[in-house]
mmCIF file with all atom_site columns, C-alpha atoms in Angstrom:
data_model
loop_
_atom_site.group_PDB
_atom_site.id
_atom_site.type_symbol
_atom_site.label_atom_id
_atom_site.label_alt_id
_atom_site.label_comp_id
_atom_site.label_asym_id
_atom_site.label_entity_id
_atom_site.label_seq_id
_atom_site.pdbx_PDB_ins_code
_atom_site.Cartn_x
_atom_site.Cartn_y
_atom_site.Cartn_z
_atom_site.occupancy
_atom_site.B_iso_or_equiv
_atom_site.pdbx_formal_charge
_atom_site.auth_seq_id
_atom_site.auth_comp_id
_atom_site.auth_asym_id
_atom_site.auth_atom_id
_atom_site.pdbx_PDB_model_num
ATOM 1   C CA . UNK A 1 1   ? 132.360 150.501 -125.027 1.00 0.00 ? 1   UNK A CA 1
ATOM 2   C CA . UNK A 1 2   ? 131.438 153.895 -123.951 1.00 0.00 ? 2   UNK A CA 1
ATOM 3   C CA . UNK A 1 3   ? 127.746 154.506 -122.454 1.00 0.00 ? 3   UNK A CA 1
ATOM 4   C CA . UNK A 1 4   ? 126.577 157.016 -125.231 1.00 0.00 ? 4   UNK A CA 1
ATOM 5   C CA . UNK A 1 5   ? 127.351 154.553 -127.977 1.00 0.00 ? 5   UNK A CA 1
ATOM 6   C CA . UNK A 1 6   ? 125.925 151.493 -126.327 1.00 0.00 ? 6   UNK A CA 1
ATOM 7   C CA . UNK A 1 7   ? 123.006 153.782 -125.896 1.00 0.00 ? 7   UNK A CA 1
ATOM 8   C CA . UNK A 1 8   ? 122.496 154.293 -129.385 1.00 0.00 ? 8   UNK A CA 1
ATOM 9   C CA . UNK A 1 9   ? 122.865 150.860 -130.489 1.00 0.00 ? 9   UNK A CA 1
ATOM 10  C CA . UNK A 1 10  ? 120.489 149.806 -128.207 1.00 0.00 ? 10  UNK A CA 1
ATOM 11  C CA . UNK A 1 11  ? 118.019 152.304 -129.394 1.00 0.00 ? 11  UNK A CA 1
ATOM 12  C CA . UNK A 1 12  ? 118.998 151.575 -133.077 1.00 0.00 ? 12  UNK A CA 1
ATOM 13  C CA . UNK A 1 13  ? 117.952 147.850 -132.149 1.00 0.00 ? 13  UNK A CA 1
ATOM 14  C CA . UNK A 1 14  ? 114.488 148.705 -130.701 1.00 0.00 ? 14  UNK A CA 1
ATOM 15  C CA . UNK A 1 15  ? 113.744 151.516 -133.413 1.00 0.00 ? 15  UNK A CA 1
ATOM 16  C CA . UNK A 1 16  ? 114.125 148.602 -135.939 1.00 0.00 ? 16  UNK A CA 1
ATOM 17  C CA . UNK A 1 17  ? 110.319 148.571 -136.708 1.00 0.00 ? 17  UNK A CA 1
ATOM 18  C CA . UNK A 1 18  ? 110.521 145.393 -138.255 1.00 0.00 ? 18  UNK A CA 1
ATOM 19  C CA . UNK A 1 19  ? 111.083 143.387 -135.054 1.00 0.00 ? 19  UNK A CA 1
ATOM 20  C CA . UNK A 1 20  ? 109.754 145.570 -132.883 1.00 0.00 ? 20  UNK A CA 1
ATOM 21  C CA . UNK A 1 21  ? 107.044 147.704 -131.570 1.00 0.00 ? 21  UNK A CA 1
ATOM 22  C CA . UNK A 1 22  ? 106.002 150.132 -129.316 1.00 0.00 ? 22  UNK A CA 1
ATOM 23  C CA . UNK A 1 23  ? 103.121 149.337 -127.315 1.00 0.00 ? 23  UNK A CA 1
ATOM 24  C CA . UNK A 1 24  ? 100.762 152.029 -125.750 1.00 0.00 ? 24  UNK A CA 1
ATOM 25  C CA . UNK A 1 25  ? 99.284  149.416 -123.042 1.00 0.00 ? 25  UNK A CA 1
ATOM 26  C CA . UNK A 1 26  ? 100.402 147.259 -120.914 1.00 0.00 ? 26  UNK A CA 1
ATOM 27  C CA . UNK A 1 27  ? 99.740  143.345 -121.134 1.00 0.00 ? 27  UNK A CA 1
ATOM 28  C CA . UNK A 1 28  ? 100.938 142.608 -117.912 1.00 0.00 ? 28  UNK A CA 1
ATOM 29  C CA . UNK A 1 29  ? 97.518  142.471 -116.350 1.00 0.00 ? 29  UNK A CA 1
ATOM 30  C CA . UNK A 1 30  ? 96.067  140.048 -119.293 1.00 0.00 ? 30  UNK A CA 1
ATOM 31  C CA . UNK A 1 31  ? 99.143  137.840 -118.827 1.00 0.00 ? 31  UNK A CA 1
ATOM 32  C CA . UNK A 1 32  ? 98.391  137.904 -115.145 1.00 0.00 ? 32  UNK A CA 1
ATOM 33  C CA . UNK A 1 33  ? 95.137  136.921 -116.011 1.00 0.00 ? 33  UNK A CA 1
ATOM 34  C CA . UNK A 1 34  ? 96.213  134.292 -118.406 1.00 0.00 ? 34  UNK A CA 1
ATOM 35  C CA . UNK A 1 35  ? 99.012  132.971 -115.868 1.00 0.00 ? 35  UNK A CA 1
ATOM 36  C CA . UNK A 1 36  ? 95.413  132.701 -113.135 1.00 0.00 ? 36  UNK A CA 1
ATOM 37  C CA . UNK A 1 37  ? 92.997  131.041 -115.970 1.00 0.00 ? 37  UNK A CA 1
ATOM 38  C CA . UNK A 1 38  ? 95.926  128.318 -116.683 1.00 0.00 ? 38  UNK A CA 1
ATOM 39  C CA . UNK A 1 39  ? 97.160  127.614 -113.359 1.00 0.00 ? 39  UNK A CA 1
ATOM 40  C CA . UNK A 1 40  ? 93.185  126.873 -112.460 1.00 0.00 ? 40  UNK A CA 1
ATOM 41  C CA . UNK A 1 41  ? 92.782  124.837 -115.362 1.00 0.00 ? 41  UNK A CA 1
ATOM 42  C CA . UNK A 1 42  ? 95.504  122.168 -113.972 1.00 0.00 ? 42  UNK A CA 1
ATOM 43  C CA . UNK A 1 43  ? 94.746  122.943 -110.237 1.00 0.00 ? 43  UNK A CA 1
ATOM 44  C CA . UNK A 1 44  ? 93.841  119.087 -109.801 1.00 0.00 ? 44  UNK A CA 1
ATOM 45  C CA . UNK A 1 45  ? 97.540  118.856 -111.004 1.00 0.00 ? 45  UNK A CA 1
ATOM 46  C CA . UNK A 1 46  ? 98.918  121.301 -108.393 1.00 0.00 ? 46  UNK A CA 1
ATOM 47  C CA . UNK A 1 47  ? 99.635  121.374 -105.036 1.00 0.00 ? 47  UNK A CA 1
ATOM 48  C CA . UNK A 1 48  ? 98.259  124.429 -102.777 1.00 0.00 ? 48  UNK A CA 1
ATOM 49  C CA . UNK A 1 49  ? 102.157 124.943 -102.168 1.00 0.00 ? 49  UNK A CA 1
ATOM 50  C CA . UNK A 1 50  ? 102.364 124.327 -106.034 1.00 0.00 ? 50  UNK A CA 1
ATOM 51  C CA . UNK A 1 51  ? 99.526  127.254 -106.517 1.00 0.00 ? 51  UNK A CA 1
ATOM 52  C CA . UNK A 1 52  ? 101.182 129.576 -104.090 1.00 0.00 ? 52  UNK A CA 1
ATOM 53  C CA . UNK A 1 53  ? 104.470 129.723 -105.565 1.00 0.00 ? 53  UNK A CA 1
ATOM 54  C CA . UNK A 1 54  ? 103.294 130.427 -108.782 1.00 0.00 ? 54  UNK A CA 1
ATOM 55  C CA . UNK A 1 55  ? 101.062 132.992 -107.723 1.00 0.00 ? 55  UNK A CA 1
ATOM 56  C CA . UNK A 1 56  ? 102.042 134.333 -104.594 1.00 0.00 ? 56  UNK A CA 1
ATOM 57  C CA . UNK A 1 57  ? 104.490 136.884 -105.408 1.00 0.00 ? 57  UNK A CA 1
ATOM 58  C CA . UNK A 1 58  ? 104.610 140.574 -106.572 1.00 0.00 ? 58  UNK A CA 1
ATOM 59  C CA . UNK A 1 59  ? 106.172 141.124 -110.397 1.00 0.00 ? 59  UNK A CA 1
ATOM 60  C CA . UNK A 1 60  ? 108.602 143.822 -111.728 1.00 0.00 ? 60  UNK A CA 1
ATOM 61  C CA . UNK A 1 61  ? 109.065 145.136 -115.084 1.00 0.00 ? 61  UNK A CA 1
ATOM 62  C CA . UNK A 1 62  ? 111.867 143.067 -117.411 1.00 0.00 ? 62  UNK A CA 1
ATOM 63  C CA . UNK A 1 63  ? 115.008 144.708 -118.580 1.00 0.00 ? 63  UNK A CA 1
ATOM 64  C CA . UNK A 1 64  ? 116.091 145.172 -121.798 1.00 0.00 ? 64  UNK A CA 1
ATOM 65  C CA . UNK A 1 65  ? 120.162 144.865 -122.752 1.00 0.00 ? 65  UNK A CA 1
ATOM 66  C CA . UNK A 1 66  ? 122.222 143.994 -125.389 1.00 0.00 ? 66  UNK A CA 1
ATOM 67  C CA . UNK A 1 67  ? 125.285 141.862 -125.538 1.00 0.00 ? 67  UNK A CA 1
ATOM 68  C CA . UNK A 1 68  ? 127.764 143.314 -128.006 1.00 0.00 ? 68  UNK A CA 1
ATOM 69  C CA . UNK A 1 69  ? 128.558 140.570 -130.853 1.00 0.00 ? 69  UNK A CA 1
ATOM 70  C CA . UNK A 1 70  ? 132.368 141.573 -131.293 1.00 0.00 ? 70  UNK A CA 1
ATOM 71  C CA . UNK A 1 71  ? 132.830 138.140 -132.890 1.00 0.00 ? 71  UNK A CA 1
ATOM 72  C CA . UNK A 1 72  ? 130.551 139.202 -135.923 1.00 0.00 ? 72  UNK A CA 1
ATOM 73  C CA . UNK A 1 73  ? 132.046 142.974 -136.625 1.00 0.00 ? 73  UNK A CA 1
ATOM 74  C CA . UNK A 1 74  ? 134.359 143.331 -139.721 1.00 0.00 ? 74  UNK A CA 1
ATOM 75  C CA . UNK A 1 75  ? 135.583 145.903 -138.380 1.00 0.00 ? 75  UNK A CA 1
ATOM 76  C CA . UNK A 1 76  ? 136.703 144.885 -135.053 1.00 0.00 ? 76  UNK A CA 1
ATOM 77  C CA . UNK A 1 77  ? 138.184 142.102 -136.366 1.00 0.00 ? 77  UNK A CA 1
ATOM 78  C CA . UNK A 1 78  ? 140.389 144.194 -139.250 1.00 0.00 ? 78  UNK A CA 1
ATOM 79  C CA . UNK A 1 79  ? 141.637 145.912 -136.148 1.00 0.00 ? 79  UNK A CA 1
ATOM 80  C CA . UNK A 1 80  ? 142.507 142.747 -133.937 1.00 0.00 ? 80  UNK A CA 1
ATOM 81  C CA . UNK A 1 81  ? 144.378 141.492 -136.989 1.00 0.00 ? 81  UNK A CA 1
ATOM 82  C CA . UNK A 1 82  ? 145.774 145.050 -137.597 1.00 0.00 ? 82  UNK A CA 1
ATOM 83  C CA . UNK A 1 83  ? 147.296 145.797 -134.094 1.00 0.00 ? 83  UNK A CA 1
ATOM 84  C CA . UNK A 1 84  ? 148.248 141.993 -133.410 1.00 0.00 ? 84  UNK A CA 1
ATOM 85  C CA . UNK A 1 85  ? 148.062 142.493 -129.729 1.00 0.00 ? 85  UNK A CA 1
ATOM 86  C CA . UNK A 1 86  ? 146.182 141.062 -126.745 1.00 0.00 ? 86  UNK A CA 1
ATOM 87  C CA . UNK A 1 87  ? 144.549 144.624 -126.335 1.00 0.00 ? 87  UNK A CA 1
ATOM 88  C CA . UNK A 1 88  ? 142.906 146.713 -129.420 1.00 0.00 ? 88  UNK A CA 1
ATOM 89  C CA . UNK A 1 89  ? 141.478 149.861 -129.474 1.00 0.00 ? 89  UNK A CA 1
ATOM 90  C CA . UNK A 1 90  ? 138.607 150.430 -131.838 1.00 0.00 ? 90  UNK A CA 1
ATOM 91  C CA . UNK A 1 91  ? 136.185 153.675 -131.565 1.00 0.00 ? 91  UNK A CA 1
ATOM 92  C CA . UNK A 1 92  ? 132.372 152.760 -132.484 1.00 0.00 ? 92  UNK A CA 1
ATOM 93  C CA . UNK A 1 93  ? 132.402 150.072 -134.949 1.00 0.00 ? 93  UNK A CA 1
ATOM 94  C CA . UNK A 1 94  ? 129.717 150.935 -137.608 1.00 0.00 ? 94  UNK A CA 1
ATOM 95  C CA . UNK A 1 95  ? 128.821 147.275 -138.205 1.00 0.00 ? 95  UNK A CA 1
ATOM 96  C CA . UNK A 1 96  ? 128.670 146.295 -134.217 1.00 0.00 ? 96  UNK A CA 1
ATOM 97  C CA . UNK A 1 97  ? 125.347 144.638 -133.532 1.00 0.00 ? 97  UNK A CA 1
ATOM 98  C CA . UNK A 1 98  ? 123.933 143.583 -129.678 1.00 0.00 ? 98  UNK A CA 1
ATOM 99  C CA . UNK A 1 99  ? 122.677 140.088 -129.123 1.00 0.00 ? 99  UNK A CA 1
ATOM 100 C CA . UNK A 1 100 ? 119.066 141.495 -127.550 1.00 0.00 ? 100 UNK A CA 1
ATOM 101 C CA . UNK A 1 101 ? 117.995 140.061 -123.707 1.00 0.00 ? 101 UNK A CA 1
ATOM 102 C CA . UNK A 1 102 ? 115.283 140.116 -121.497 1.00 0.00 ? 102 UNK A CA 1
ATOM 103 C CA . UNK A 1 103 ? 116.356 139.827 -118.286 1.00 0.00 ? 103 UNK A CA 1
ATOM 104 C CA . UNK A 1 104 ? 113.240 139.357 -116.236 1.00 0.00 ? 104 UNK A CA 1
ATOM 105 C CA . UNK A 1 105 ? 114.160 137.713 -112.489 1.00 0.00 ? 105 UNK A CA 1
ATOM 106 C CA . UNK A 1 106 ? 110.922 138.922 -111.207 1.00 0.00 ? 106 UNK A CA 1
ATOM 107 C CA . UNK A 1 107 ? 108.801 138.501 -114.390 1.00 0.00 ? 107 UNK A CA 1
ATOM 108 C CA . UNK A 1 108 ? 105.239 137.180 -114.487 1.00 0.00 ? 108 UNK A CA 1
ATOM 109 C CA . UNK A 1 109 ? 106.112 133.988 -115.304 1.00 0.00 ? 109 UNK A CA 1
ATOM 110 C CA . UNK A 1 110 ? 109.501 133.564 -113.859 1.00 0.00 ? 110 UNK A CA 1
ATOM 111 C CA . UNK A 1 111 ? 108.262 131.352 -111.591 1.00 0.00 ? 111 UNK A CA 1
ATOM 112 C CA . UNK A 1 112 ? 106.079 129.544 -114.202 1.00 0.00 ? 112 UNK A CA 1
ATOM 113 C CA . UNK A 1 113 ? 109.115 128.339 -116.528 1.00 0.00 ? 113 UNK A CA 1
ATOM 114 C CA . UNK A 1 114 ? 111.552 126.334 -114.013 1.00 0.00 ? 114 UNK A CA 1
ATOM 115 C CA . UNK A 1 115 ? 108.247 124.819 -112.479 1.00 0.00 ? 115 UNK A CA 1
ATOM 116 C CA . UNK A 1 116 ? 107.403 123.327 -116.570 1.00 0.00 ? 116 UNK A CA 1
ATOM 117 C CA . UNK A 1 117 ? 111.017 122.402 -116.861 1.00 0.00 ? 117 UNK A CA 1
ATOM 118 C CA . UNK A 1 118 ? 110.902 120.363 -113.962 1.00 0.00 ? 118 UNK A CA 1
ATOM 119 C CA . UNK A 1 119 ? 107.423 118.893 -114.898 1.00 0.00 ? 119 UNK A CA 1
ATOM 120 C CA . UNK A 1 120 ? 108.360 117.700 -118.675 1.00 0.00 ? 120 UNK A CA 1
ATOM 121 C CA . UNK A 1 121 ? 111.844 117.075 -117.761 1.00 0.00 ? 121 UNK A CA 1
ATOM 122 C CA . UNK A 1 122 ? 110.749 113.409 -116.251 1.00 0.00 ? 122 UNK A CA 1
ATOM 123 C CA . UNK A 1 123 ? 108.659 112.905 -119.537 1.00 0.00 ? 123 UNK A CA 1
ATOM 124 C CA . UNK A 1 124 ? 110.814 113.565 -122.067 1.00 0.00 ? 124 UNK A CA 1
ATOM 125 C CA . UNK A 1 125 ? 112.910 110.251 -121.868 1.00 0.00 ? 125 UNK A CA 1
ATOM 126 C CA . UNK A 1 126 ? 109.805 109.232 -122.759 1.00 0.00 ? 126 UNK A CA 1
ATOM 127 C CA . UNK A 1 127 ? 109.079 110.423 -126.112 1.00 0.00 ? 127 UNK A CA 1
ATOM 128 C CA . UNK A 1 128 ? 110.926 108.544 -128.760 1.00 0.00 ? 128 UNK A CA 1
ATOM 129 C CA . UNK A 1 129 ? 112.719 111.131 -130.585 1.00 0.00 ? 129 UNK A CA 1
ATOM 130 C CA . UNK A 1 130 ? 114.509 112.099 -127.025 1.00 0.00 ? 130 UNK A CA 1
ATOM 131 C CA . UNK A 1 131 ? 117.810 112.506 -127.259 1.00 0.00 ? 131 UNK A CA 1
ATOM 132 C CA . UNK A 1 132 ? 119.596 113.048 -124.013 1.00 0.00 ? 132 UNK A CA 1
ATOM 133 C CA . UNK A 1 133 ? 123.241 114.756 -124.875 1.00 0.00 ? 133 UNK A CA 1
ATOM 134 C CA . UNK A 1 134 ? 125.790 114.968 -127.751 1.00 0.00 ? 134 UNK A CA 1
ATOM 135 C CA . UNK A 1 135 ? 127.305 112.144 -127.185 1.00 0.00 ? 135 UNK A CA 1
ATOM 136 C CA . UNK A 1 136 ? 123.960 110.760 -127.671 1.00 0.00 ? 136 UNK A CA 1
ATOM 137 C CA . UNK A 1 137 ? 123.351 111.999 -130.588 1.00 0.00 ? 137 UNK A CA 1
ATOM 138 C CA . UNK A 1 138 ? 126.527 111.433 -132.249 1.00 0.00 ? 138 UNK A CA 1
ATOM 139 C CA . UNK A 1 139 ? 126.207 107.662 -131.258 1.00 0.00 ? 139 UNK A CA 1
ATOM 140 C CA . UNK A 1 140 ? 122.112 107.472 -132.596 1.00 0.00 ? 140 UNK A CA 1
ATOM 141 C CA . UNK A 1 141 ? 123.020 109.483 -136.391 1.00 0.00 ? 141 UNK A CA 1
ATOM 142 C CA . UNK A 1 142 ? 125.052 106.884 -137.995 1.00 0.00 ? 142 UNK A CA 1
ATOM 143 C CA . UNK A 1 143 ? 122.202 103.978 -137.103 1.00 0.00 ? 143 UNK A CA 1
ATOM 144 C CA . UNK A 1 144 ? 119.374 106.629 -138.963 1.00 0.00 ? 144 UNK A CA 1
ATOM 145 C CA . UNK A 1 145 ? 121.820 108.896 -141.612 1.00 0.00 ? 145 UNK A CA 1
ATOM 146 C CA . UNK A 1 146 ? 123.000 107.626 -144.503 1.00 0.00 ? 146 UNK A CA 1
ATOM 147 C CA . UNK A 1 147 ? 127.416 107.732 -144.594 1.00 0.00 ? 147 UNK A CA 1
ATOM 148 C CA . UNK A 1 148 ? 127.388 109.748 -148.300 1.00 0.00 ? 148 UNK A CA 1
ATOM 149 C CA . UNK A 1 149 ? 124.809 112.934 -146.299 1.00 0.00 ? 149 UNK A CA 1
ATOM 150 C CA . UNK A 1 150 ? 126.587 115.802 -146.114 1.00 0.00 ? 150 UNK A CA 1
ATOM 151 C CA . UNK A 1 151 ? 125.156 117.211 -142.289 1.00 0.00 ? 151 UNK A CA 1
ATOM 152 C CA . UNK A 1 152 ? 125.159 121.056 -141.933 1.00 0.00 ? 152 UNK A CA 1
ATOM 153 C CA . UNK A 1 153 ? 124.501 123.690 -139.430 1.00 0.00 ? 153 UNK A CA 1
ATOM 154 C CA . UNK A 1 154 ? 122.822 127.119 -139.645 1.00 0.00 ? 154 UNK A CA 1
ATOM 155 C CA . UNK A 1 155 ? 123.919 130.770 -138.498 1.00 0.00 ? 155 UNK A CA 1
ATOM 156 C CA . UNK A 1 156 ? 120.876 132.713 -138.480 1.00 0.00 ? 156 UNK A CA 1
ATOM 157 C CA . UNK A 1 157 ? 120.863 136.096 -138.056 1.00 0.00 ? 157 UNK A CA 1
ATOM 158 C CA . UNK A 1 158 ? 118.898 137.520 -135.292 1.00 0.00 ? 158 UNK A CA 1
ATOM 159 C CA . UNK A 1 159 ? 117.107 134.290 -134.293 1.00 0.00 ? 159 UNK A CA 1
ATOM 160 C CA . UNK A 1 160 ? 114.896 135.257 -131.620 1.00 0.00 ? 160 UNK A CA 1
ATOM 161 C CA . UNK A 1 161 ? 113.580 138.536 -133.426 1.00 0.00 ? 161 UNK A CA 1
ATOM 162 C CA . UNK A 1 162 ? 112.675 136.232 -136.426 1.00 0.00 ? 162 UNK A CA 1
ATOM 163 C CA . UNK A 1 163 ? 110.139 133.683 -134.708 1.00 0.00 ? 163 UNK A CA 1
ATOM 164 C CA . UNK A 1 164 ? 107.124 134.853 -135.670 1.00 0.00 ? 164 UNK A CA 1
ATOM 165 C CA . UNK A 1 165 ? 105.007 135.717 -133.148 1.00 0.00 ? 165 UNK A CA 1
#
């Protein structure tokens, strides 16, 4: 994919006013002080070592990127079949859309989401709907599900964009 169209699509992504927005100020300071208030509230939960990790460092700005979802265009797809051959050539599929990401390795709460993840992964056995892996699952439905349901899965477009906020 050339630079000038990845460009645009990622611009044609972010113009989409009905996802997003352009903001005039920045919320990093409130989140800092958000990030503070909690860690403070649960400092009898914390370590100072805790405290300092989670504090203690200095944040950068997140990228934004897109993934392109070659899987999903018509039109890339019309060509694979069309040219039958472990390399295509297609120039700037119309119908290409990116996958949006964050990528954030030094973002205010970078530091914040492993250290939850390793806090409610030992309570989450716990809770009775826990299921642990597939093979889990596939072993717990037919004790709960009926045999005549019909299970199904969703695609759903743009999932992340969707949640409201």
């Amino acid at each position: 994919m050339d630079t000038d169209f990845y460009k645009e699509k990622v611009l044609e992504q972010l113009n989409d006013e009905e996802y997003y927005k352009q903001i005039t100020n920045n919320p990093d300071k409130a989140t800092k002080k958000r990030l503070k208030k909690l860690i403070k509230d649960y400092d009898k939960c914390l370590t100072e070592k805790d405290i300092a990790y989670l504090c203690d460092f200095d944040p950068k700005k997140s990228n934004f990127y897109g993934l392109p979802k070659v899987h999903k265009s018509a039109q890339i797809q019309n060509t694979v079949r069309d040219q039958n051959n472990i390399y295509v050539e297609t120039f700037r599929p119309a119908d290409l859309k990116l996958r949006p990401f964050i990528a954030g390795p030094e973002s205010l709460t970078k530091r914040l989401s492993p250290f939850i993840g390793l806090v409610i992964k030992h309570l989450c056995p716990s809770i009775p709907s826990y299921i642990k892996d597939d093979m889990k699952f596939l072993n717990h439905i037919p004790a709960i599900v009926p045999e005549e349901t019909l299970l199904t899965s969703f695609d759903v477009t743009s999932l992340y964009t969707n949640i409201p906020p």
